[in-house]
Coordinates of C-alpha atoms in Angstrom, one line a residue:
Chain A
X1 CA -13.3 -19.5 42.8
X2 CA -13.5 -15.9 41.6
X3 CA -11.2 -12.9 42.0
X4 CA -12.0 -9.8 43.9
X5 CA -12.4 -8.3 40.3
X6 CA -13.9 -10.9 38.2
X7 CA -13.4 -9.4 35.0
X8 CA -9.5 -9.1 35.3
X9 CA -8.9 -12.7 35.6
X10 CA -10.1 -15.9 34.2
X11 CA -12.1 -18.1 36.4
X12 CA -11.5 -21.8 36.6
X13 CA -14.6 -22.4 34.7
X14 CA -15.4 -23.4 31.0
X15 CA -15.1 -20.8 28.5
X16 CA -15.7 -20.7 24.6
X17 CA -14.2 -19.4 21.4
X18 CA -16.8 -16.3 21.0
X19 CA -18.7 -16.5 17.6
X20 CA -20.6 -13.5 16.6
X21 CA -23.6 -16.0 15.6
X22 CA -23.9 -16.8 19.4
X23 CA -24.2 -13.5 20.7
X24 CA -28.1 -13.6 21.8
X25 CA -27.7 -17.2 22.9
X26 CA -25.0 -15.9 25.3
X27 CA -26.3 -12.9 26.4
X28 CA -29.8 -14.7 27.3
X29 CA -28.0 -17.6 29.0
X30 CA -24.3 -18.4 28.8
X31 CA -25.2 -21.9 30.6
X32 CA -21.9 -23.3 32.1
X33 CA -19.7 -20.8 30.3
X34 CA -18.1 -18.4 32.8
X35 CA -15.7 -16.4 30.0
X36 CA -15.1 -16.1 26.3
X37 CA -12.1 -15.8 24.2
X38 CA -11.5 -13.6 21.2
X39 CA -9.5 -13.7 18.4
X40 CA -7.5 -10.3 18.9
X41 CA -7.0 -9.8 15.1
X42 CA -11.0 -10.0 14.3
X43 CA -11.4 -6.7 17.0
X44 CA -9.2 -4.6 15.7
X45 CA -11.4 -2.5 13.2
X46 CA -12.4 0.9 14.4
X47 CA -16.1 0.4 15.1
X48 CA -19.0 -1.3 13.7
X49 CA -20.8 -4.5 15.3
X50 CA -18.0 -6.4 16.2
X51 CA -16.7 -3.9 18.8
X52 CA -20.3 -3.1 19.8
X53 CA -20.8 -6.6 20.8
X54 CA -17.6 -7.1 22.3
X55 CA -18.4 -3.9 24.6
X56 CA -21.8 -5.8 25.7
X57 CA -20.0 -9.1 26.3
X58 CA -17.1 -7.6 28.2
X59 CA -19.5 -6.1 30.9
X60 CA -20.9 -9.4 31.6
X61 CA -18.1 -11.8 31.1
X62 CA -14.2 -12.0 31.5
X63 CA -12.7 -11.8 28.2
X64 CA -9.5 -13.6 26.8
X65 CA -7.7 -12.1 24.0
X66 CA -6.0 -14.6 21.9
X67 CA -3.6 -13.5 19.1
X68 CA -3.0 -15.4 15.9
X69 CA -1.0 -12.8 14.1
X70 CA 2.1 -11.8 16.2
X71 CA 4.4 -14.7 14.6
X72 CA 6.3 -14.8 18.1
X73 CA 8.9 -17.1 16.6
X74 CA 9.3 -14.9 13.4
X75 CA 13.2 -14.6 12.8
X76 CA 12.3 -11.2 11.9
X77 CA 11.6 -8.8 14.6
X78 CA 7.9 -8.4 15.9
X79 CA 5.7 -6.1 13.7
X80 CA 5.7 -2.8 15.5
X81 CA 2.2 -1.7 13.8
X82 CA 0.8 -4.8 14.7
X83 CA 1.9 -4.6 18.4
X84 CA 0.6 -1.1 18.8
X85 CA -2.7 -2.3 17.5
X86 CA -2.9 -5.0 20.1
X87 CA -2.0 -2.7 22.6
X88 CA -4.8 -0.5 21.6
X89 CA -7.2 -3.4 21.8
X90 CA -5.8 -4.3 25.1
X91 CA -6.1 -0.9 26.7
X92 CA -9.9 -0.7 25.5
X93 CA -11.0 -3.9 26.7
X94 CA -9.1 -4.4 29.5
X95 CA -9.0 -8.1 29.2
X96 CA -8.8 -10.8 31.7
X97 CA -5.9 -12.5 29.8
X98 CA -3.8 -12.1 26.8
X99 CA -2.2 -15.2 24.9
X100 CA -0.3 -16.2 22.0
X101 CA 1.4 -19.0 20.3
X102 CA 5.0 -20.8 19.9
X103 CA 4.7 -20.4 16.3
X104 CA 5.5 -18.1 13.3
X105 CA 3.0 -16.9 10.7
X106 CA 5.0 -13.8 9.1
X107 CA 8.2 -13.4 7.1
X108 CA 9.4 -10.5 5.3
X109 CA 6.3 -8.9 4.0
X110 CA 4.3 -11.8 3.9
X111 CA 1.9 -12.9 6.5
X112 CA 0.7 -16.8 5.9
X113 CA -2.1 -17.1 8.1
X114 CA -1.2 -20.2 9.7
X115 CA 0.6 -21.2 13.1
X116 CA 4.1 -22.6 11.4
X117 CA 6.8 -24.6 13.5
X118 CA 9.9 -23.8 15.0
X119 CA 13.3 -26.2 15.7
X120 CA 13.9 -25.9 19.4
X121 CA 17.2 -24.4 19.4
X122 CA 19.2 -22.0 21.6
X123 CA 19.1 -19.1 19.0
X124 CA 15.2 -20.0 18.7
X125 CA 15.0 -19.6 22.7
X126 CA 16.7 -16.1 22.7
X127 CA 14.6 -14.9 20.1
X128 CA 11.1 -15.9 21.7
X129 CA 12.2 -15.0 24.9
X130 CA 13.3 -11.6 23.5
X131 CA 9.8 -10.9 21.8
X132 CA 8.2 -12.1 24.7
X133 CA 9.9 -9.9 26.9
X134 CA 9.1 -7.0 24.3
X135 CA 5.4 -7.9 24.2
X136 CA 5.3 -7.5 28.0
X137 CA 6.9 -4.5 27.8
X138 CA 4.6 -2.5 25.4
X139 CA 1.3 -4.4 26.6
X140 CA 2.4 -3.8 30.2
X141 CA 0.9 -7.2 31.2
X142 CA 2.1 -10.8 31.2
X143 CA 1.0 -13.1 28.4
X144 CA 0.5 -16.7 28.2
X145 CA 2.2 -18.9 25.3
X146 CA 0.6 -21.7 23.8
X147 CA 1.9 -25.3 22.7
X148 CA 1.7 -25.9 19.2
X149 CA 0.2 -28.4 17.6
X150 CA 3.3 -30.3 15.0
X151 CA 3.0 -32.4 12.1
X152 CA 7.0 -32.7 11.8
X153 CA 10.1 -32.4 13.4
X154 CA 13.5 -30.6 12.6
X155 CA 16.6 -32.2 12.4
X156 CA 18.0 -28.9 14.0
X157 CA 16.2 -29.4 16.9
X158 CA 18.6 -29.5 20.2
X159 CA 16.0 -30.1 23.0
X160 CA 12.1 -31.3 23.7
X161 CA 9.5 -28.7 23.3
X162 CA 8.5 -29.2 26.9
X163 CA 12.2 -28.1 27.9
X164 CA 12.1 -25.0 25.4
X165 CA 8.8 -24.3 27.2
X166 CA 10.3 -24.6 30.8
X167 CA 13.2 -22.4 29.7
X168 CA 10.9 -19.7 27.8
X169 CA 8.8 -19.4 30.9
X170 CA 11.5 -19.5 33.4
X171 CA 13.6 -16.6 31.7
X172 CA 10.6 -14.6 31.0
X173 CA 8.3 -15.1 33.7
X174 CA 5.4 -15.6 30.9
X175 CA 2.7 -18.0 31.8
X176 CA 1.7 -21.2 29.4
X177 CA -1.5 -21.8 27.8
X178 CA -1.8 -25.9 27.7
X179 CA -3.5 -27.0 24.6
X180 CA -4.4 -30.4 25.4
X181 CA -5.7 -31.5 22.1
X182 CA -2.3 -29.8 20.6
X183 CA -0.6 -32.5 23.0
X184 CA -2.5 -35.2 21.6
X185 CA -2.1 -34.2 18.1
X186 CA 1.7 -33.6 18.1
X187 CA 2.2 -36.7 20.5
X188 CA 0.3 -38.9 17.8
X189 CA 2.2 -37.5 14.8
X190 CA 5.5 -37.3 16.3
X191 CA 5.0 -41.0 17.9
X192 CA 5.3 -40.2 21.5
X193 CA 3.0 -40.7 24.2
X194 CA 0.8 -37.3 25.5
X195 CA 0.9 -38.5 29.0
X196 CA 4.8 -38.1 28.8
X197 CA 4.4 -34.8 27.4
X198 CA 2.2 -33.6 30.1
X199 CA 4.5 -35.3 32.7
X200 CA 7.7 -33.3 31.4
X201 CA 5.6 -29.8 30.9
X202 CA 6.4 -27.0 33.0
X203 CA 2.4 -27.7 34.8
X204 CA 2.9 -25.0 37.7
X205 CA 3.3 -22.0 34.7
X206 CA -0.1 -23.2 33.0
X207 CA -2.7 -20.2 33.2
X208 CA -5.2 -21.6 30.7
X209 CA -5.9 -24.8 29.0
X210 CA -7.5 -25.1 25.2
X211 CA -9.8 -28.3 24.2
X212 CA -10.7 -28.5 20.5
X213 CA -11.6 -31.1 17.8
X214 CA -9.0 -32.6 15.2
X215 CA -9.3 -34.3 12.0
X216 CA -7.8 -37.8 11.5
X217 CA -5.6 -38.2 8.2
X218 CA -2.5 -40.4 7.4
X219 CA 1.0 -39.7 6.1
X220 CA 2.6 -41.5 3.0
X221 CA 3.6 -44.6 5.4
X222 CA 0.2 -44.8 6.2
X223 CA 0.7 -43.8 9.8
X224 CA -1.7 -41.5 11.4
X225 CA -1.3 -37.8 11.1
X226 CA -4.0 -36.0 13.0
X227 CA -4.6 -32.4 12.1
X228 CA -5.5 -29.6 14.3
X229 CA -8.6 -28.4 12.6
X230 CA -10.9 -26.7 15.5
X231 CA -13.9 -28.1 13.5
X232 CA -15.6 -31.0 15.6
X233 CA -16.2 -32.3 18.9
X234 CA -13.1 -32.8 21.2
X235 CA -12.0 -36.4 20.8
X236 CA -12.6 -38.7 23.9
X237 CA -8.8 -39.5 24.3
X238 CA -8.7 -35.5 24.6
X239 CA -10.9 -35.4 27.3
X240 CA -8.9 -37.9 29.4
X241 CA -6.2 -36.2 28.7
X242 CA -7.8 -33.2 30.4
X243 CA -8.9 -35.4 33.2
X244 CA -5.2 -36.5 34.0
X245 CA -3.8 -33.0 33.8
X246 CA -6.9 -31.5 36.0
X247 CA -5.8 -34.3 38.4
X248 CA -2.5 -32.9 38.3
X249 CA -3.1 -29.3 38.4
X250 CA -6.4 -28.5 39.8
X251 CA -9.2 -26.5 38.4
X252 CA -7.9 -24.0 35.7
X253 CA -9.7 -22.2 33.3
X254 CA -10.5 -24.6 30.2
X255 CA -11.5 -23.6 26.7
X256 CA -13.4 -25.2 24.2
X257 CA -12.2 -24.0 20.7
X258 CA -14.3 -24.2 17.7
X259 CA -13.4 -22.4 14.6
X260 CA -14.7 -24.0 11.6
X261 CA -18.0 -25.4 10.9
X262 CA -19.3 -23.8 13.8
X263 CA -22.0 -25.2 15.5
X264 CA -25.2 -24.0 17.1
X265 CA -25.0 -22.6 20.5
X266 CA -26.4 -25.7 22.4
X267 CA -23.6 -27.8 21.0
X268 CA -21.0 -25.7 22.4
X269 CA -22.8 -25.6 25.5
X270 CA -22.6 -29.2 25.8
X271 CA -18.9 -29.3 25.6
X272 CA -18.9 -26.6 28.0
X273 CA -20.7 -28.4 30.2
X274 CA -18.7 -31.5 29.7
X275 CA -15.7 -29.5 30.7
X276 CA -17.9 -28.3 34.0
X277 CA -18.1 -32.0 35.0
X278 CA -14.4 -32.6 34.6
X279 CA -13.9 -29.4 36.5
X280 CA -16.3 -30.4 39.5
X281 CA -14.5 -33.7 40.0
X282 CA -10.9 -31.9 40.5
X283 CA -12.9 -29.1 42.8
X284 CA -12.4 -29.3 46.6
Chain B
X1 CA 19.2 -25.3 8.9
X2 CA 15.8 -24.5 7.9
X3 CA 15.4 -21.1 7.1
X4 CA 11.9 -19.4 7.2
X5 CA 12.6 -17.7 4.0
X6 CA 12.9 -21.3 2.5
X7 CA 9.7 -22.8 4.6
X8 CA 7.9 -19.4 3.3
X9 CA 8.9 -20.0 -0.2
X10 CA 8.1 -23.5 -0.7
X11 CA 4.5 -23.1 1.2
X12 CA 3.6 -20.9 -1.6
X13 CA 5.2 -22.7 -4.2
X14 CA 3.4 -26.1 -4.8
X15 CA 6.4 -27.0 -7.3
X16 CA 9.3 -26.7 -4.9
X17 CA 10.6 -29.5 -3.1
X18 CA 10.0 -29.9 0.8
X19 CA 12.8 -27.9 2.7
X20 CA 15.7 -29.7 4.0
X21 CA 16.0 -30.3 7.9
X22 CA 12.0 -31.1 7.8
X23 CA 11.5 -34.8 9.0
X24 CA 9.3 -37.4 10.3
X25 CA 9.7 -39.1 13.3
X26 CA 11.6 -41.8 11.6
X27 CA 13.9 -39.2 10.2
X28 CA 12.8 -39.3 6.6
X29 CA 12.1 -36.1 4.7
X30 CA 8.4 -34.7 5.9
X31 CA 6.7 -34.2 2.5
X32 CA 3.3 -35.3 3.3
X33 CA 3.8 -33.6 6.8
X34 CA 5.1 -30.4 5.1
X35 CA 1.9 -30.5 2.8
X36 CA -0.1 -29.9 6.0
X37 CA 1.2 -26.4 6.6
X38 CA 0.8 -25.8 2.6
X39 CA -2.7 -26.8 2.3
X40 CA -3.8 -25.0 5.4
X41 CA -2.2 -21.7 4.1
X42 CA -3.8 -22.1 0.6
X43 CA -7.3 -23.0 1.9
X44 CA -7.2 -20.6 4.6
X45 CA -6.4 -18.0 2.5
X46 CA -9.0 -18.8 -0.3
X47 CA -11.8 -19.2 2.4
X48 CA -10.5 -15.7 3.6
X49 CA -11.4 -14.6 -0.4
X50 CA -14.7 -16.5 -0.4
X51 CA -15.9 -14.6 2.7
X52 CA -15.1 -11.6 1.9
X53 CA -16.3 -11.6 -1.7
X54 CA -19.7 -13.5 -1.6
X55 CA -21.1 -12.0 -4.6
X56 CA -18.1 -12.6 -6.8
X57 CA -17.9 -16.3 -5.9
X58 CA -21.4 -16.7 -6.9
X59 CA -20.9 -14.9 -10.1
X60 CA -17.8 -16.9 -11.1
X61 CA -18.7 -20.3 -9.8
X62 CA -16.8 -22.6 -7.1
X63 CA -14.2 -23.9 -9.7
X64 CA -13.5 -20.6 -11.2
X65 CA -13.2 -18.9 -7.5
X66 CA -10.9 -21.5 -6.5
X67 CA -8.6 -21.2 -9.5
X68 CA -8.7 -17.5 -9.3
X69 CA -7.8 -17.6 -5.6
X70 CA -4.7 -20.0 -6.1
X71 CA -3.1 -17.8 -8.3
X72 CA -3.9 -14.4 -6.5
X73 CA -2.9 -15.8 -3.1
X74 CA 0.6 -16.9 -4.4
X75 CA 0.9 -13.5 -6.3
X76 CA -0.5 -11.6 -3.3
X77 CA 0.0 -13.4 -0.1
X78 CA -1.5 -11.3 3.1
X79 CA 1.0 -8.3 4.0
X80 CA -0.4 -7.8 7.4
X81 CA -2.1 -10.3 10.3
X82 CA -5.0 -8.1 9.8
X83 CA -7.3 -10.6 7.7
X84 CA -10.3 -8.6 7.6
X85 CA -8.2 -6.4 5.0
X86 CA -7.1 -9.3 2.8
X87 CA -8.1 -9.1 -0.8
X88 CA -7.4 -5.2 -1.4
X89 CA -5.3 -6.0 -4.7
X90 CA -8.0 -8.6 -6.2
X91 CA -9.8 -5.7 -8.4
X92 CA -6.6 -4.6 -10.3
X93 CA -5.8 -8.3 -10.0
X94 CA -8.8 -9.4 -12.2
X95 CA -8.4 -6.7 -14.4
X96 CA -5.5 -8.3 -15.6
X97 CA -6.7 -11.8 -15.1
X98 CA -6.8 -13.3 -18.7
X99 CA -9.4 -15.9 -17.6
X100 CA -11.7 -13.4 -16.3
X101 CA -11.6 -10.8 -19.6
X102 CA -15.0 -12.1 -20.8
X103 CA -16.7 -10.5 -17.4
X104 CA -15.6 -7.0 -17.3
X105 CA -17.5 -5.7 -14.5
X106 CA -15.7 -8.5 -11.9
X107 CA -13.1 -5.6 -10.7
X108 CA -16.0 -3.0 -10.0
X109 CA -17.8 -6.0 -7.9
X110 CA -15.1 -6.7 -6.1
X111 CA -14.5 -3.2 -5.3
X112 CA -18.0 -2.7 -4.0
X113 CA -17.4 -6.0 -1.8
X114 CA -14.4 -4.5 -0.4
X115 CA -16.0 -1.5 0.0
X116 CA -18.9 -3.3 1.9
X117 CA -16.3 -4.9 4.2
X118 CA -14.5 -1.6 5.0
X119 CA -17.8 0.0 6.0
X120 CA -18.7 -2.9 8.3
X121 CA -15.6 -2.2 10.5
X122 CA -15.4 1.5 10.1
X123 CA -15.6 3.8 12.9
X124 CA -19.3 4.5 14.5
X125 CA -20.3 8.2 13.7
X126 CA -23.3 10.1 15.1
X127 CA -25.9 11.3 12.1
X128 CA -27.2 14.6 12.1
X129 CA -31.0 15.0 12.5
X130 CA -32.7 14.4 8.9
X131 CA -34.5 17.8 9.6
X132 CA -31.3 19.6 10.0
X133 CA -30.8 20.5 6.3
X134 CA -34.1 21.5 5.8
X135 CA -33.8 24.0 8.5
X136 CA -30.8 25.6 6.7
X137 CA -31.4 29.1 5.1
X138 CA -31.7 28.7 1.5
X139 CA -28.9 31.2 1.0
X140 CA -26.1 29.3 2.6
X141 CA -26.7 26.1 0.7
X142 CA -24.3 26.8 -1.8
X143 CA -21.3 27.3 0.8
X144 CA -22.6 24.5 2.9
X145 CA -19.8 21.9 3.7
X146 CA -21.1 18.4 4.5
X147 CA -19.5 16.0 7.1
X148 CA -19.7 12.3 5.9
X149 CA -19.6 9.1 8.4
X150 CA -16.6 7.1 8.2
X151 CA -18.3 4.2 7.0
X152 CA -19.3 5.8 3.2
X153 CA -17.8 4.6 0.2
X154 CA -18.6 5.0 -3.3
X155 CA -17.8 3.0 -6.4
X156 CA -17.9 4.4 -9.8
X157 CA -18.6 2.0 -12.8
X158 CA -19.4 1.9 -16.5
X159 CA -21.3 -1.2 -15.5
X160 CA -24.4 -1.5 -13.5
X161 CA -22.6 -2.4 -10.6
X162 CA -25.1 -1.8 -8.0
X163 CA -27.6 -3.8 -10.4
X164 CA -25.2 -6.7 -10.5
X165 CA -24.5 -6.8 -7.0
X166 CA -28.3 -6.7 -5.9
X167 CA -29.1 -9.4 -8.2
X168 CA -26.9 -11.7 -6.5
X169 CA -26.6 -10.6 -2.3
X170 CA -30.4 -9.3 -2.3
X171 CA -32.4 -11.0 -4.7
X172 CA -32.7 -7.8 -6.9
X173 CA -34.0 -8.2 -10.4
X174 CA -31.9 -8.2 -13.6
X175 CA -29.6 -5.4 -13.8
X176 CA -30.2 -2.5 -16.4
X177 CA -27.3 -2.2 -18.6
X178 CA -26.2 1.3 -17.6
X179 CA -23.2 3.0 -15.7
X180 CA -23.8 3.3 -12.0
X181 CA -22.1 4.3 -8.7
X182 CA -22.8 2.4 -5.7
X183 CA -23.2 3.9 -2.8
X184 CA -22.2 2.3 0.5
X185 CA -23.4 3.4 3.8
X186 CA -24.1 2.0 7.4
X187 CA -27.2 3.1 9.2
X188 CA -26.8 0.8 12.1
X189 CA -24.5 -2.3 11.7
X190 CA -25.2 -3.6 8.6
X191 CA -23.9 -1.9 5.7
X192 CA -26.2 -1.0 2.7
X193 CA -25.6 -0.3 -1.1
X194 CA -27.7 2.4 -3.0
X195 CA -27.6 3.0 -7.0
X196 CA -26.7 6.8 -7.8
X197 CA -26.0 8.0 -11.4
X198 CA -22.5 8.7 -12.2
X199 CA -23.7 12.6 -12.0
X200 CA -24.9 11.8 -8.5
X201 CA -21.7 9.8 -7.8
X202 CA -19.4 13.0 -9.0
X203 CA -21.3 15.4 -6.9
X204 CA -20.8 13.2 -3.7
X205 CA -17.3 12.6 -4.6
X206 CA -16.6 16.2 -4.8
X207 CA -18.5 16.9 -1.5
X208 CA -16.7 14.1 0.3
X209 CA -13.6 15.7 -0.7
X210 CA -14.7 18.6 0.8
X211 CA -16.2 21.2 -1.5
X212 CA -19.1 23.2 -0.7
X213 CA -22.3 22.1 -2.1
X214 CA -22.4 24.8 -4.7
X215 CA -19.1 23.9 -6.3
X216 CA -19.9 20.4 -6.2
X217 CA -23.0 20.7 -7.9
X218 CA -21.1 22.2 -11.2
X219 CA -19.3 18.6 -11.3
X220 CA -23.0 17.0 -11.8
X221 CA -24.1 19.1 -14.7
X222 CA -26.7 21.7 -14.9
X223 CA -29.7 19.2 -15.0
X224 CA -29.1 17.3 -12.1
X225 CA -31.2 17.4 -8.9
X226 CA -29.2 17.0 -5.8
X227 CA -32.4 16.4 -3.7
X228 CA -32.8 12.8 -4.0
X229 CA -29.2 12.3 -3.6
X230 CA -29.4 14.5 -0.1
X231 CA -32.6 12.7 1.1
X232 CA -30.9 9.2 0.8
X233 CA -27.8 10.4 2.6
X234 CA -29.8 11.8 5.6
X235 CA -32.2 8.6 5.5
X236 CA -29.1 6.3 5.5
X237 CA -27.6 8.3 8.5
X238 CA -24.2 8.9 6.0
X239 CA -24.3 12.9 7.0
X240 CA -22.5 13.6 10.4
X241 CA -22.3 17.3 10.2
X242 CA -23.6 20.3 8.3
X243 CA -21.7 23.5 8.2
X244 CA -23.3 26.2 6.7
X245 CA -20.9 29.4 6.3
X246 CA -22.9 32.8 5.7
X247 CA -21.6 34.4 2.6
X248 CA -18.6 36.9 2.9
X249 CA -18.8 40.4 2.7

């Protein structure tokens, strides 16, 4: 299950999104948790507690760096300063994985602090592939690209998201981060079957899986509108979708994301335990 | 075609119509769905400000803070994905924000909270042994140059900025009406705030700028005893080097 050098690849075990308030609990007994994911931008300060904790954690666990601010789908070029900061962080930490989102978040001189949607067109595909190639050149490593949670569609889109991601993976050689909660949220919001999305997804490129909680709302017609909030338990249909996915692709690193209303460690450890059980079922 | 420029403009303007080309599964204009993104942006930026400025939030209350944040985030959206620095223009914004004029100390409280955030993530530095200063020959002191930890920040104010902050953040007593300079240091991982007199603040600012101790003392006036200032700096681990030059020939 482990690589020869465990800190340099993510194991097919449960991981959690790291929160500083859980530092002592994790160092004392991480339970089923075999690796940690951090948000890159929170560790770009020069020093202090965030960097010190990360140094200790990375001595014990494989760490995945998950970026939120690169704006890979942005119409403008990638921000060279931000790319340089990512390189500094990755060179220092030597993480097991780097991932970012199929989304945009910056335009002009404004960073909008959200993962914003893209039309799936040939022009978007060219741009996203060029940006991923640039990331690979600068970081000197291949990245994983995550499928988004969608609330709406673009009249301009020329292809399905799964086709778009297949082409990105084929053209750039990047891996994919399959967020199963995002699949459920997007499929519900866009009136598609989540299983059909998984069927069409280029599963052989999946290097990591994300699970998180969502909120339920409704649109102006009263139809369900799921919001990707990362603020609660993973919903049962999402766990079921995880099982179906793992049945197809075997064990993978599975992350529990909980970013708002973050619970005490035992709640997160329980969710990780449930992911461990799901992985166990498909382990040889 | 839905450009990102149009998307961005509409995100930050609640009165703007939903950009063309954004549709529901049924092909209708995705108004309520676009509002999810609008809400995400406004709420996440307001929450980032609330996290970075907890004392300011406490001083003005929830309703005022939210309303203020709503105006600020549309006028000053983040200019970098490093959200840890968001809110840098808030002190100047508050200076000109009409509803805040009855609380003239708010901009300085905001400056102090920005300084605390900067100190928290500043580069680590090894402090000098607190005994090192006392060991220096007295005749070298006027030409002494002092190096400071990267976490050190000074916030000079015409208000009791430390007292107001401490009363709300650290359970301190009622602030005494006076001018204060807040000294921010980071002895370990947690930033600390101490109150300096304006004279002490001027001396320290001169030292931080690289002036030798003798020259820096002139900025504080003749009556200032620099001993307590140096003592607090040593105690907080804020001094990283002492360079005592022998007087020239």
